[in-house]
Short mmCIF file of C-alpha atoms in Angstrom, two decimals:
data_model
loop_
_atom_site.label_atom_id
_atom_site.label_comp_id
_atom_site.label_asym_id
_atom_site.label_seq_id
_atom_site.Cartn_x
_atom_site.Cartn_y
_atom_site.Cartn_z
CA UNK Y 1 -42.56 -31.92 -37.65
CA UNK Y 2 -39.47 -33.19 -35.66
CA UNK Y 3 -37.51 -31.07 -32.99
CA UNK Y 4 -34.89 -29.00 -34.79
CA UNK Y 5 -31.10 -29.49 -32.84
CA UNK Y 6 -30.53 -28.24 -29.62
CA UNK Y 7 -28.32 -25.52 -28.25
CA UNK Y 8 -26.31 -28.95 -27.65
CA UNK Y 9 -25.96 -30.04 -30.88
CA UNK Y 10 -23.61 -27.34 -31.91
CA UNK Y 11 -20.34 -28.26 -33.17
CA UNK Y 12 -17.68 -27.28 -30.56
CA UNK Y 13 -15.96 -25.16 -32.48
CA UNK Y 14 -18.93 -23.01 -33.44
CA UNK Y 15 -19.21 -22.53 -29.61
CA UNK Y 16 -16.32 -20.96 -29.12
CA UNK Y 17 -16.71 -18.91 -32.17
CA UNK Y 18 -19.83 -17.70 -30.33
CA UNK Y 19 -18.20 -17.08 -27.49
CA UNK Y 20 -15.40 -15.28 -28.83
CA UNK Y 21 -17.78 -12.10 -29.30
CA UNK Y 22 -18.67 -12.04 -26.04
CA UNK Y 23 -16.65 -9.60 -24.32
CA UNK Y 24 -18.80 -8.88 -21.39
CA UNK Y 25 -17.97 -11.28 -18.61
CA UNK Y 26 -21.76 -11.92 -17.75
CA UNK Y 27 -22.52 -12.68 -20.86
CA UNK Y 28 -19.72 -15.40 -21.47
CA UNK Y 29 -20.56 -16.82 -17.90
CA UNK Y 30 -23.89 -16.97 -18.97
CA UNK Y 31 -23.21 -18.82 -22.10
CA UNK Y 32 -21.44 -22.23 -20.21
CA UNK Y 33 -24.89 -22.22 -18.23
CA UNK Y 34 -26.75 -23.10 -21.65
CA UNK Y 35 -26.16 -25.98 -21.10
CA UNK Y 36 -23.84 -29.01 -19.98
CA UNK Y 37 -22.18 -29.33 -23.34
CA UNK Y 38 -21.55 -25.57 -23.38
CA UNK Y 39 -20.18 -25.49 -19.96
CA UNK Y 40 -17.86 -28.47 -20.62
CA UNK Y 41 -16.65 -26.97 -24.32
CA UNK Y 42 -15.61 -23.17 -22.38
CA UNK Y 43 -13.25 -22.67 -20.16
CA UNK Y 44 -13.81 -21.24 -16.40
CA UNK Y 45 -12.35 -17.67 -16.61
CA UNK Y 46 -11.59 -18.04 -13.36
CA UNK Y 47 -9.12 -17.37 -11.91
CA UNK Y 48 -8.82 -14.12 -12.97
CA UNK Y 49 -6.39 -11.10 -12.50
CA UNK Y 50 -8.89 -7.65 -11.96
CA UNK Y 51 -6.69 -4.89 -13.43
CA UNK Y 52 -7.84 -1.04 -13.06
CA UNK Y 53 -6.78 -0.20 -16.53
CA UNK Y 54 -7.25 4.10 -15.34
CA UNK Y 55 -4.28 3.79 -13.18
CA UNK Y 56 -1.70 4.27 -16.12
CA UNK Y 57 -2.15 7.95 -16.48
CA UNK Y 58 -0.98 7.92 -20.52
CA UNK Y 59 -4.33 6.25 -21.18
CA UNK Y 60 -6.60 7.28 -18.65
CA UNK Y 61 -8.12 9.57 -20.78
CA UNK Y 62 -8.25 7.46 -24.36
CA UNK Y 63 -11.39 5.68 -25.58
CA UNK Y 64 -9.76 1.96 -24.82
CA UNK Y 65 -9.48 3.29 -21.31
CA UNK Y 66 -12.79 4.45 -21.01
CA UNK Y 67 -14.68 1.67 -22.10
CA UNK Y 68 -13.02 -1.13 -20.51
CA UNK Y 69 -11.66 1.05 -17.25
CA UNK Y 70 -11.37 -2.77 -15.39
CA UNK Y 71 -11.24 -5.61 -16.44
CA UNK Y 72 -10.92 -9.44 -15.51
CA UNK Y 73 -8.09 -10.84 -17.63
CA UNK Y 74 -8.47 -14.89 -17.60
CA UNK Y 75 -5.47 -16.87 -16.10
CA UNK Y 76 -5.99 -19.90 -17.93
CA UNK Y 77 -5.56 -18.18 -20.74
CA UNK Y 78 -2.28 -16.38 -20.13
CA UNK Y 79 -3.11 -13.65 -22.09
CA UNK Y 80 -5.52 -10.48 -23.18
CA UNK Y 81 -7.29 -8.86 -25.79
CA UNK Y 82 -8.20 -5.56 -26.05
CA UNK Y 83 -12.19 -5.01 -25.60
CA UNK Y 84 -13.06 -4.43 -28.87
CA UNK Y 85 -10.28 -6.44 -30.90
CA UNK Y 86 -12.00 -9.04 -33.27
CA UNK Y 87 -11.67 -12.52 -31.39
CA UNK Y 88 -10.18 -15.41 -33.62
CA UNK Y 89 -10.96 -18.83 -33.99
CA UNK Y 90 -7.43 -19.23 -32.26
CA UNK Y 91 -9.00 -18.88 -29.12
CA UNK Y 92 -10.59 -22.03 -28.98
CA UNK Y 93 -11.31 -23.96 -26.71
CA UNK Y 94 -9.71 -21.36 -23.95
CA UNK Y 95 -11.33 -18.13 -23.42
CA UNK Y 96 -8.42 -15.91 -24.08
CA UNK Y 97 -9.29 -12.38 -23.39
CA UNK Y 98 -10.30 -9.95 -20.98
CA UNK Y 99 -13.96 -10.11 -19.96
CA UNK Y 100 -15.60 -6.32 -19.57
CA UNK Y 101 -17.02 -5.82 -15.64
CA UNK Y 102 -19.12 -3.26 -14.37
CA UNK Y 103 -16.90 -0.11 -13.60
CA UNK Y 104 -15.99 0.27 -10.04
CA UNK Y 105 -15.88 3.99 -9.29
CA UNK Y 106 -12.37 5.10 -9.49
CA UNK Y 107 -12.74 7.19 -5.92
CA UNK Y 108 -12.63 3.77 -3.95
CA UNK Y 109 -10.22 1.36 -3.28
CA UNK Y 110 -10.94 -2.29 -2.68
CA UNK Y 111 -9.79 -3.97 0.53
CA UNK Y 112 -11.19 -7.45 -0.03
CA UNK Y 113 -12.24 -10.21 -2.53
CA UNK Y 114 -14.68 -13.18 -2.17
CA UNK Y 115 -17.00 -15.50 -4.25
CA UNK Y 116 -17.03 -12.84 -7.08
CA UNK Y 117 -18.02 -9.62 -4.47
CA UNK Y 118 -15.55 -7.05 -3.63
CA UNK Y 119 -14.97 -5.17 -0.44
CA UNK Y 120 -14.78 -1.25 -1.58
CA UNK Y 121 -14.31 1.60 0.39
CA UNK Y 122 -14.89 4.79 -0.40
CA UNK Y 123 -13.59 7.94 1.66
CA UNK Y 124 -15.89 10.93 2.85
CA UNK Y 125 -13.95 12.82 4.75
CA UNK Y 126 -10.47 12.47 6.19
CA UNK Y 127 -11.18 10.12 8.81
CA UNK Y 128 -14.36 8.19 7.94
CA UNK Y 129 -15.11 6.35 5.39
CA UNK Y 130 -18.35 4.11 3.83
CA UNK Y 131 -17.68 0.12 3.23
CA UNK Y 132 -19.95 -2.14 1.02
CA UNK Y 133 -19.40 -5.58 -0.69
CA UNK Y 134 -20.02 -4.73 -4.59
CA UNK Y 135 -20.65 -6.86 -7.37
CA UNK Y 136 -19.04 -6.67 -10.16
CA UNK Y 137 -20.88 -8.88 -12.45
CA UNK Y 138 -24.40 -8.33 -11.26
CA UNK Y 139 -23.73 -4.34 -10.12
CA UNK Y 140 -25.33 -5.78 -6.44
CA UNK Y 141 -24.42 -3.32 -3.26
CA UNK Y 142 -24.54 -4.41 0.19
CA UNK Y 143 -23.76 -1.35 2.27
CA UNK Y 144 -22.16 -2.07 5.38
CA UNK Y 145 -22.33 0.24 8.57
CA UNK Y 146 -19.61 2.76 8.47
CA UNK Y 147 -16.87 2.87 10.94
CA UNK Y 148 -16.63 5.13 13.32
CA UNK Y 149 -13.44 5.46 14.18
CA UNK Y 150 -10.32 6.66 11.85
CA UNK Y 151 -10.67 4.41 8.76
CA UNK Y 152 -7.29 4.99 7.27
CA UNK Y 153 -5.82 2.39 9.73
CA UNK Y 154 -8.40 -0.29 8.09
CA UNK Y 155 -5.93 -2.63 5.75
CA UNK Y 156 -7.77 -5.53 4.79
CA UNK Y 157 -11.47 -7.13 4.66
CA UNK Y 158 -12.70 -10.28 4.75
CA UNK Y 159 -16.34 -11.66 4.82
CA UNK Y 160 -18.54 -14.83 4.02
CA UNK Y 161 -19.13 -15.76 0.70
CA UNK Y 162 -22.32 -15.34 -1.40
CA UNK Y 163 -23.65 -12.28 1.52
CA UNK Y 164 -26.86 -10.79 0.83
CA UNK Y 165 -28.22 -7.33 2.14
CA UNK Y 166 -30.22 -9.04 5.55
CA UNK Y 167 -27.24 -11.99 5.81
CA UNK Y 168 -23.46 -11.08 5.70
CA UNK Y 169 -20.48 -11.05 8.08
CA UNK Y 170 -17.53 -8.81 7.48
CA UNK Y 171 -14.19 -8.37 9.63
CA UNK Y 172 -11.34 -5.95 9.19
CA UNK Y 173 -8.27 -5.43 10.45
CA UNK Y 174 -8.25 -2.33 12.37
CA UNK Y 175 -4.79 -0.50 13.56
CA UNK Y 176 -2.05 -2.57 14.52
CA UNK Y 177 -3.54 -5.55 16.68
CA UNK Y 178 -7.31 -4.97 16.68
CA UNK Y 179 -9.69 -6.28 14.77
CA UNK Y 180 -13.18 -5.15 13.87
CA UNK Y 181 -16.66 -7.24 12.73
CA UNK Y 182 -20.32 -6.38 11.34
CA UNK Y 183 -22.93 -8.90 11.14
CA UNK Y 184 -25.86 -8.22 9.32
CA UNK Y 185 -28.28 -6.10 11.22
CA UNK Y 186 -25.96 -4.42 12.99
CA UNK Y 187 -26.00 -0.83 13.55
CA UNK Y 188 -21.90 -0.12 13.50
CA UNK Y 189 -18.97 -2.62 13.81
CA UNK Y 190 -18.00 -4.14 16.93
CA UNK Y 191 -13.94 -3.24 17.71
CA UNK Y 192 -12.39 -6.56 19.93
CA UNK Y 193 -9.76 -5.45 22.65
CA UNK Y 194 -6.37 -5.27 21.43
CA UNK Y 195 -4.69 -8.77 20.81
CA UNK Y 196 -1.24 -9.55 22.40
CA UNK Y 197 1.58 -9.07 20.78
CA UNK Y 198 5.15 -9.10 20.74
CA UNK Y 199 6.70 -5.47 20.76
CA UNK Y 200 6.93 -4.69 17.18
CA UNK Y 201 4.64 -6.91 15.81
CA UNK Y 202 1.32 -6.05 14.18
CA UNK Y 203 -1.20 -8.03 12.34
CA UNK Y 204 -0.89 -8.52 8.25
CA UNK Y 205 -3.92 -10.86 6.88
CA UNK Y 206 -6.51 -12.25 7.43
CA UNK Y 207 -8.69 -15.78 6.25
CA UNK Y 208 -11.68 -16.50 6.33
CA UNK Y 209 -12.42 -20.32 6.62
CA UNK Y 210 -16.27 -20.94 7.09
CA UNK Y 211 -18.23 -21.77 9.87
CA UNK Y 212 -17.46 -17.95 11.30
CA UNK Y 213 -13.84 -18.85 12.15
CA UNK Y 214 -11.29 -16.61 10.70
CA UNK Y 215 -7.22 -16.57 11.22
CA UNK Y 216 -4.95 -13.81 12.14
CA UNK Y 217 -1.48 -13.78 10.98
CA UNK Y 218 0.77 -10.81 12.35
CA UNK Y 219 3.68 -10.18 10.50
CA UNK Y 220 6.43 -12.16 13.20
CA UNK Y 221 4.17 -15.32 12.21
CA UNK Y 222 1.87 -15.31 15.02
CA UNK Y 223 -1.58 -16.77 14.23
CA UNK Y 224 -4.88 -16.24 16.42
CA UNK Y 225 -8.66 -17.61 15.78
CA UNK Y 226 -11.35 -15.33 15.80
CA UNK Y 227 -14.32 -16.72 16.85
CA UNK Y 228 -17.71 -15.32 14.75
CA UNK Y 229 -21.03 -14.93 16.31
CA UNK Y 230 -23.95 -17.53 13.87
CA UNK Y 231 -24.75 -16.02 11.08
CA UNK Y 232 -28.40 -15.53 10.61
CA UNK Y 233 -30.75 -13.48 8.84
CA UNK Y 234 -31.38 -9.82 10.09
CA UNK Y 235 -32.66 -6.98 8.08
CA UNK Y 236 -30.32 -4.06 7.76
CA UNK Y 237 -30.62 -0.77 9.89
CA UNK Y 238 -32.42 1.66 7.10
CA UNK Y 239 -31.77 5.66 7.43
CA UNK Y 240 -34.88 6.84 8.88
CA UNK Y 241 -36.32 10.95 8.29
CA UNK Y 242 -35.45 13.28 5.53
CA UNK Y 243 -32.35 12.91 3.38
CA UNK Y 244 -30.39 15.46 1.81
CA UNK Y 245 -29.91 15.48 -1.96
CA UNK Y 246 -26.16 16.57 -1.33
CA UNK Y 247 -23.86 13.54 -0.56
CA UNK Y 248 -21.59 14.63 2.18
CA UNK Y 249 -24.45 16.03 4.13
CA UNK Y 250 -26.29 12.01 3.56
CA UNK Y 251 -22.92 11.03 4.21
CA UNK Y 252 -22.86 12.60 7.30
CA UNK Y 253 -26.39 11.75 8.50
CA UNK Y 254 -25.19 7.96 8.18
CA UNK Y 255 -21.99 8.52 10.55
CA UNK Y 256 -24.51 10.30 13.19
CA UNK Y 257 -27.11 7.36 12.84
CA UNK Y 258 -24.80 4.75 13.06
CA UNK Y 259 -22.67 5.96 16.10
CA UNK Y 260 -25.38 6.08 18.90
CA UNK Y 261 -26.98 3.03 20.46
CA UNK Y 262 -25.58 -0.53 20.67
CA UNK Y 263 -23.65 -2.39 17.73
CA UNK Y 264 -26.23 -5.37 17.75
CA UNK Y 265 -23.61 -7.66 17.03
CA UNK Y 266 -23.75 -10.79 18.90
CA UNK Y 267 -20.60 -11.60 20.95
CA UNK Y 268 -16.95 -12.73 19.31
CA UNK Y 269 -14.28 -14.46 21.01
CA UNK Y 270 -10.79 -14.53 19.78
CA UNK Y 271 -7.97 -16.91 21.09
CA UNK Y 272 -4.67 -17.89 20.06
CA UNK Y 273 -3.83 -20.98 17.24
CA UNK Y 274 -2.72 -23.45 19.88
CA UNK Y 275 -5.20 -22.90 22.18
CA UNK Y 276 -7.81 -23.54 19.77
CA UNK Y 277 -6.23 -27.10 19.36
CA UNK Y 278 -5.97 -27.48 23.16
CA UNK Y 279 -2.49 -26.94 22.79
CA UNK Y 280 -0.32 -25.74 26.12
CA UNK Y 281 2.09 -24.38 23.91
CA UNK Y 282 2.44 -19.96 23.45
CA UNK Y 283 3.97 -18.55 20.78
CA UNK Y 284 7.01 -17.82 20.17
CA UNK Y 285 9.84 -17.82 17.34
CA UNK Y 286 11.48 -21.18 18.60
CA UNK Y 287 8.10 -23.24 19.05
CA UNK Y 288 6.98 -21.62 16.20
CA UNK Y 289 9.66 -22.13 13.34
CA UNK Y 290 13.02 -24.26 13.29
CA UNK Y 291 16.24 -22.53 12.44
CA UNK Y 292 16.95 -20.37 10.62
CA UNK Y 293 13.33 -19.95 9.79
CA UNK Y 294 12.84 -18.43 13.41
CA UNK Y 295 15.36 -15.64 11.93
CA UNK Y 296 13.81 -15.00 8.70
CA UNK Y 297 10.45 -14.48 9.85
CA UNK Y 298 11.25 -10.98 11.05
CA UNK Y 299 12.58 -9.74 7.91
CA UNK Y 300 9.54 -11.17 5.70
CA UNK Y 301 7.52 -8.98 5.84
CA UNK Y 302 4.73 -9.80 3.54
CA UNK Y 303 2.94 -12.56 5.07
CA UNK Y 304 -0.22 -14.35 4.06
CA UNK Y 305 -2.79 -17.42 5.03
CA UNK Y 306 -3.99 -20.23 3.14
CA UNK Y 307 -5.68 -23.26 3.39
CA UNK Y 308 -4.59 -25.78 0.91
CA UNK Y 309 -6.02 -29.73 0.85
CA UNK Y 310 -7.01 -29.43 4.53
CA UNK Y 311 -3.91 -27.79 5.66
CA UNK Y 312 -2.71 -24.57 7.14
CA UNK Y 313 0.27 -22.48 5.30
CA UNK Y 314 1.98 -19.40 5.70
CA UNK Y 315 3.56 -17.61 2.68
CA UNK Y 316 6.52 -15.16 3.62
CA UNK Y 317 7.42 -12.66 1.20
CA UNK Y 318 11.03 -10.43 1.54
CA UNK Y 319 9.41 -7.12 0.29
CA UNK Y 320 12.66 -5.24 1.01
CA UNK Y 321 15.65 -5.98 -0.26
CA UNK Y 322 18.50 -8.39 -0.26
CA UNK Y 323 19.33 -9.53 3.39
CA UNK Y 324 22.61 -11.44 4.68
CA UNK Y 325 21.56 -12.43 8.07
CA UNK Y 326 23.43 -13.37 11.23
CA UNK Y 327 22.01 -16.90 12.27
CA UNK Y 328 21.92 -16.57 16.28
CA UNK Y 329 23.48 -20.81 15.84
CA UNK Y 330 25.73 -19.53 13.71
CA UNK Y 331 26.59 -19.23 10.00
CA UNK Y 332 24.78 -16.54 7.81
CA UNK Y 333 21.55 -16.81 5.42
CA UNK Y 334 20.69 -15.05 2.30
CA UNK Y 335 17.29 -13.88 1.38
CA UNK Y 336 17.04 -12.42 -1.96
CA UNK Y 337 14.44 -9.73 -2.88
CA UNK Y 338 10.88 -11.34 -3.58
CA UNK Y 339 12.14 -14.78 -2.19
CA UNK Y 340 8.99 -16.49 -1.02
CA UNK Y 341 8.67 -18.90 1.82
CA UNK Y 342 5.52 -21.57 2.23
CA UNK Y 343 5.42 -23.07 5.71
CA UNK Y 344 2.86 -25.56 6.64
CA UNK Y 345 1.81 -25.97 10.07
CA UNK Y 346 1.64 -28.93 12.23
CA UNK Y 347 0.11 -28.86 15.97
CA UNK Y 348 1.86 -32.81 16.48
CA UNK Y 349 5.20 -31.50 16.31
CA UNK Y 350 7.87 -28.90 17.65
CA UNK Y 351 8.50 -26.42 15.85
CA UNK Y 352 4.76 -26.17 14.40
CA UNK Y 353 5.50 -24.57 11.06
CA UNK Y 354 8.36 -25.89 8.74
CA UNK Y 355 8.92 -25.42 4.97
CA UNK Y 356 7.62 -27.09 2.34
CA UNK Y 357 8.93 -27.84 -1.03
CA UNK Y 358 5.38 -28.44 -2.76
CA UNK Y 359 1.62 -28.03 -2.19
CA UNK Y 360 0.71 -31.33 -3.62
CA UNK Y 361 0.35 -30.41 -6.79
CA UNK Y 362 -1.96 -27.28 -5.73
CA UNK Y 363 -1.92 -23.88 -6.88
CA UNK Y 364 -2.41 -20.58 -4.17
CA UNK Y 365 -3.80 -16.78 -4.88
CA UNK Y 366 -2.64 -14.40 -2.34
CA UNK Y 367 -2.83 -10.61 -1.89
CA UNK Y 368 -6.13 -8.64 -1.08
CA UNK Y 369 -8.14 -11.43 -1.81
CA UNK Y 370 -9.40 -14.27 0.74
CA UNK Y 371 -6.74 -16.66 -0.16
CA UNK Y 372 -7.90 -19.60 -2.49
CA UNK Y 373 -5.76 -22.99 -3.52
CA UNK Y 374 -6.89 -24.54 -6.39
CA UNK Y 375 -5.45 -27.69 -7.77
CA UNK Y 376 -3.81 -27.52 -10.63
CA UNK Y 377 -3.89 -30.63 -12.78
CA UNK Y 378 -5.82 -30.28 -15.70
CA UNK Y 379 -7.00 -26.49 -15.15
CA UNK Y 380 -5.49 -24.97 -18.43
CA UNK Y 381 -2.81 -21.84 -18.02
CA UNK Y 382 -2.06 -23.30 -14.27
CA UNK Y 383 1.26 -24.39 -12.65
CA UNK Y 384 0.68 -26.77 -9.81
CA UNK Y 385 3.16 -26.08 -6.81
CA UNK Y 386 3.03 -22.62 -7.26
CA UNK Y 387 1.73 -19.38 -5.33
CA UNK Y 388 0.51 -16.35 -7.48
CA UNK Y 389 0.52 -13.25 -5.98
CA UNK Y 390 1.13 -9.24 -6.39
CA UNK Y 391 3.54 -6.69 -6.59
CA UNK Y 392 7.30 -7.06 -7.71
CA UNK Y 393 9.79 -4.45 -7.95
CA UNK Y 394 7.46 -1.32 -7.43
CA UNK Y 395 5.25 -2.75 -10.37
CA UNK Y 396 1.49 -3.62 -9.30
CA UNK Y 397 1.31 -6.62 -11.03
CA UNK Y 398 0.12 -10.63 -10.83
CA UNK Y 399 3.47 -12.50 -10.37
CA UNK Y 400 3.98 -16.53 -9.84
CA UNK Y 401 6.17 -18.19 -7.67
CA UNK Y 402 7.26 -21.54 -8.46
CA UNK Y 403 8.41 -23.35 -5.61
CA UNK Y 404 10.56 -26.00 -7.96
CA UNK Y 405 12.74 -23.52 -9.37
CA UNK Y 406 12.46 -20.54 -6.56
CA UNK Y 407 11.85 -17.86 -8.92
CA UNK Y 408 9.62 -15.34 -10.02
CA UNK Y 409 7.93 -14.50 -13.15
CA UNK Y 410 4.73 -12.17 -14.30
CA UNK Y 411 1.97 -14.42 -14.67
CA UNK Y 412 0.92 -13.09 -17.81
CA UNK Y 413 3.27 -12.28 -21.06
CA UNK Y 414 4.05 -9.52 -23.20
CA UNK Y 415 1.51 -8.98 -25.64
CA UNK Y 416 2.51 -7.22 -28.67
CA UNK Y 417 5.31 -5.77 -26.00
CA UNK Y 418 3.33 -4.41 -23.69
CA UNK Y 419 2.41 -5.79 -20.49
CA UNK Y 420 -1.24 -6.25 -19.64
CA UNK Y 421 -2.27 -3.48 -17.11
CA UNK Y 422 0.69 -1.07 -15.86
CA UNK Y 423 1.90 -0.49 -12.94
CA UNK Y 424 -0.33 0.12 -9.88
CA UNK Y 425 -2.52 -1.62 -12.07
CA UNK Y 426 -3.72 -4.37 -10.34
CA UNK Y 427 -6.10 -4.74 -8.21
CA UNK Y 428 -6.76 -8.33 -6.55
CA UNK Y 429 -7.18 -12.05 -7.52
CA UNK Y 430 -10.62 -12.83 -8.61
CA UNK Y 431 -12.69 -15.78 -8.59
CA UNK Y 432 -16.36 -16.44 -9.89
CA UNK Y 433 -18.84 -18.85 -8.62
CA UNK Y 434 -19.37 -21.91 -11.31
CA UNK Y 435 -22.64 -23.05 -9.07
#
């Protein structure tokens, strides 16, 4: 008897009818690794926008809420569904929905997003609180050691991608110009000497970049390297003796194990941007931005890193309001509410950071995530030259920037009138692994 057709041999359009009744984002990523023709005929879902649908307190308690309490709604496709709508032929060939995760426990807040893990932290008392890189997708927990010291001045995490429970590397920002790192094995996190700073300055973001480098940016624009021990295989410090059944008493128990003894980590060093280009140059606002750029930096004061086709930018965001300034030259400058700036830097010349008018066609995702550039051409739902990020006007929400026209819009439409998520809604950029 001959071979009956292969998962292959289905018509294209009868794969994406299959895959419009899969709601559950595991599933449907499972599905383009049938096979080759099945991965070419659906669309990445990534990026995606992760929206905590329980923060809109008229539906927290309804049944839509409940069941799809956060969700991953696909940028490509510019649009959502709800969970349990019927999907349409329409759809096809984009996956135009919102994929179903895993719910992430509404008493944590994330703090970080890489290669599909998030960095959650949840608090258990009113200092201290317990971190761990959670998996959406596959429900995976890596635990990290807890910190010691007053966790409310933690504001972002970033780590490697793809960690696993006995190889990971995490650092945070800790109070205004420390920061903090946990390799795997460790017993607690290792907290670097304060960093130099102007007065009033602090640090905003954080990238990480591979090979255990990751960049500081502090809100005046000031960028230093921190240097990461190897990473290497170590198996994680387990809670040794009785545990209690009661969770603030275990809670407890892993605060008191974790705070005696060494850290284990193996030494970090941390040095400023020019130095680490065996530069002679320090910073400051005139050798680091031309006029009146050297102005404006102190009044944006979102700021984020990216590396885009090999190159280093800075986004500035005017969180505020409107601003006329006084240019120190002369003459005055307006910066408007939301106005975004994208400055790449250059070590060869003087000032090292000057505007840009396009990222070569590429595409950034800023915010709580590790910043990602993606280029654009031929990635459906994507603007090239453009930088998505959150917030806007006291709404919690994915917004893009498009540096051609200088303006602002939500990167997802009405549907039906409503807006997808609510305000406070959203909760990072994310990005699966299609390896």
């Amino acid at each position: 008897m001959p071979p009956g057709p292969s998962w292959a041999d289905l018509l294209p359009e009868l794969v994406c009818r299959i895959a419009d009744g899969l709601d559950d984002l595991k599933c449907y990523a499972s599905a383009r690794g049938a096979c080759r023709t099945w991965r070419h005929t659906l669309v990445l879902p990534s990026p995606s926008l992760l929206v905590d649908h329980d923060d809109d307190p008229s539906k927290r308690c309804t049944t839509a809420a409940i069941k799809r309490r956060t969700t991953a709604a696909s940028i490509p496709a510019r649009r959502s569904f709800e969970l349990n709508a019927i999907p349409s032929g329409k759809l096809c060939p984009a996956a135009r929905r919102s994929f179903k995760l895993a719910t992430i426990p509404s008493v944590r807040t994330c703090l970080g997003c890489c290669s599909g893990w998030l960095a959650l932290s949840v608090r258990i008392d009113d200092v201290h609180s317990l971190l761990s890189l959670f998996h959406p997708i596959t429900a995976a927990e890596i635990l990290l050691p807890p910190l010691v010291y007053d966790s409310r001045l933690v504001s972002k995490i970033v780590f490697a991608p793809n960690p696993a429970t006995n190889d990971f590397m995490a650092v945070v920002i800790y109070d205004i110009d420390r920061v903090s790192y946990v390799t795997a094995g460790a017993r607690r996190w290792a907290v670097l000497d304060p960093i130099r700073l102007a007065v009033g300055d602090q640090l905003a973001d954080l990238l990480y970049h591979g090979n255990g480098r990751v960049y500081c940016l502090t809100r005046f624009g000031d960028v230093h390297v921190l240097l990461l021990p190897q990473r290497c295989r170590r198996e994680p410090i387990i809670l040794e003796g009785p545990t209690s059944t009661y969770p603030a008493v275990h809670n407890r128990q892993i605060i008191e194990m974790h705070g005696i003894g060494p850290d284990l980590n193996a030494p970090a060093t941390i040095e400023t941007l020019f130095s680490s280009v065996r530069s002679n140059l320090s910073f400051d606002d005139d050798a680091g931005f031309a006029p009146p750029y050297n102005t404006i930096s102190a009044f944006t004061s979102v700021k984020n890193l990216v590396f885009c086709d090999g190159n280093l930018y800075q986004i500035w965001r005017n969180a505020s309001c409107i601003v006329t300034l006084q240019l120190p030259e002369g003459g005055r400058c307006r910066v408007a509410h939301d106005e975004i700036f994208v400055l790449r830097y250059d070590p060869q010349r003087q000032p090292c950071w000057d505007v840009v008018a396009d990222l070569g066609g590429y595409s950034v995702f800023i915010g709580r995530n590790n910043s990602v550039s993606i280029y654009a051409e031929g990635m459906p739902g994507l603007k090239g030259d453009c930088v998505y990020w959150i917030g806007g006007r006291g709404r919690d929400q994915g917004m893009v920037f498009d540096m051609k026209t200088g303006s602002s819009t939500p990167c997802i439409p009405l549907v039906d009138g409503v807006l997808l998520g609510s305000p406070q809604s959203t909760i990072c950029w994310y990005f699966l692994s299609d390896k």
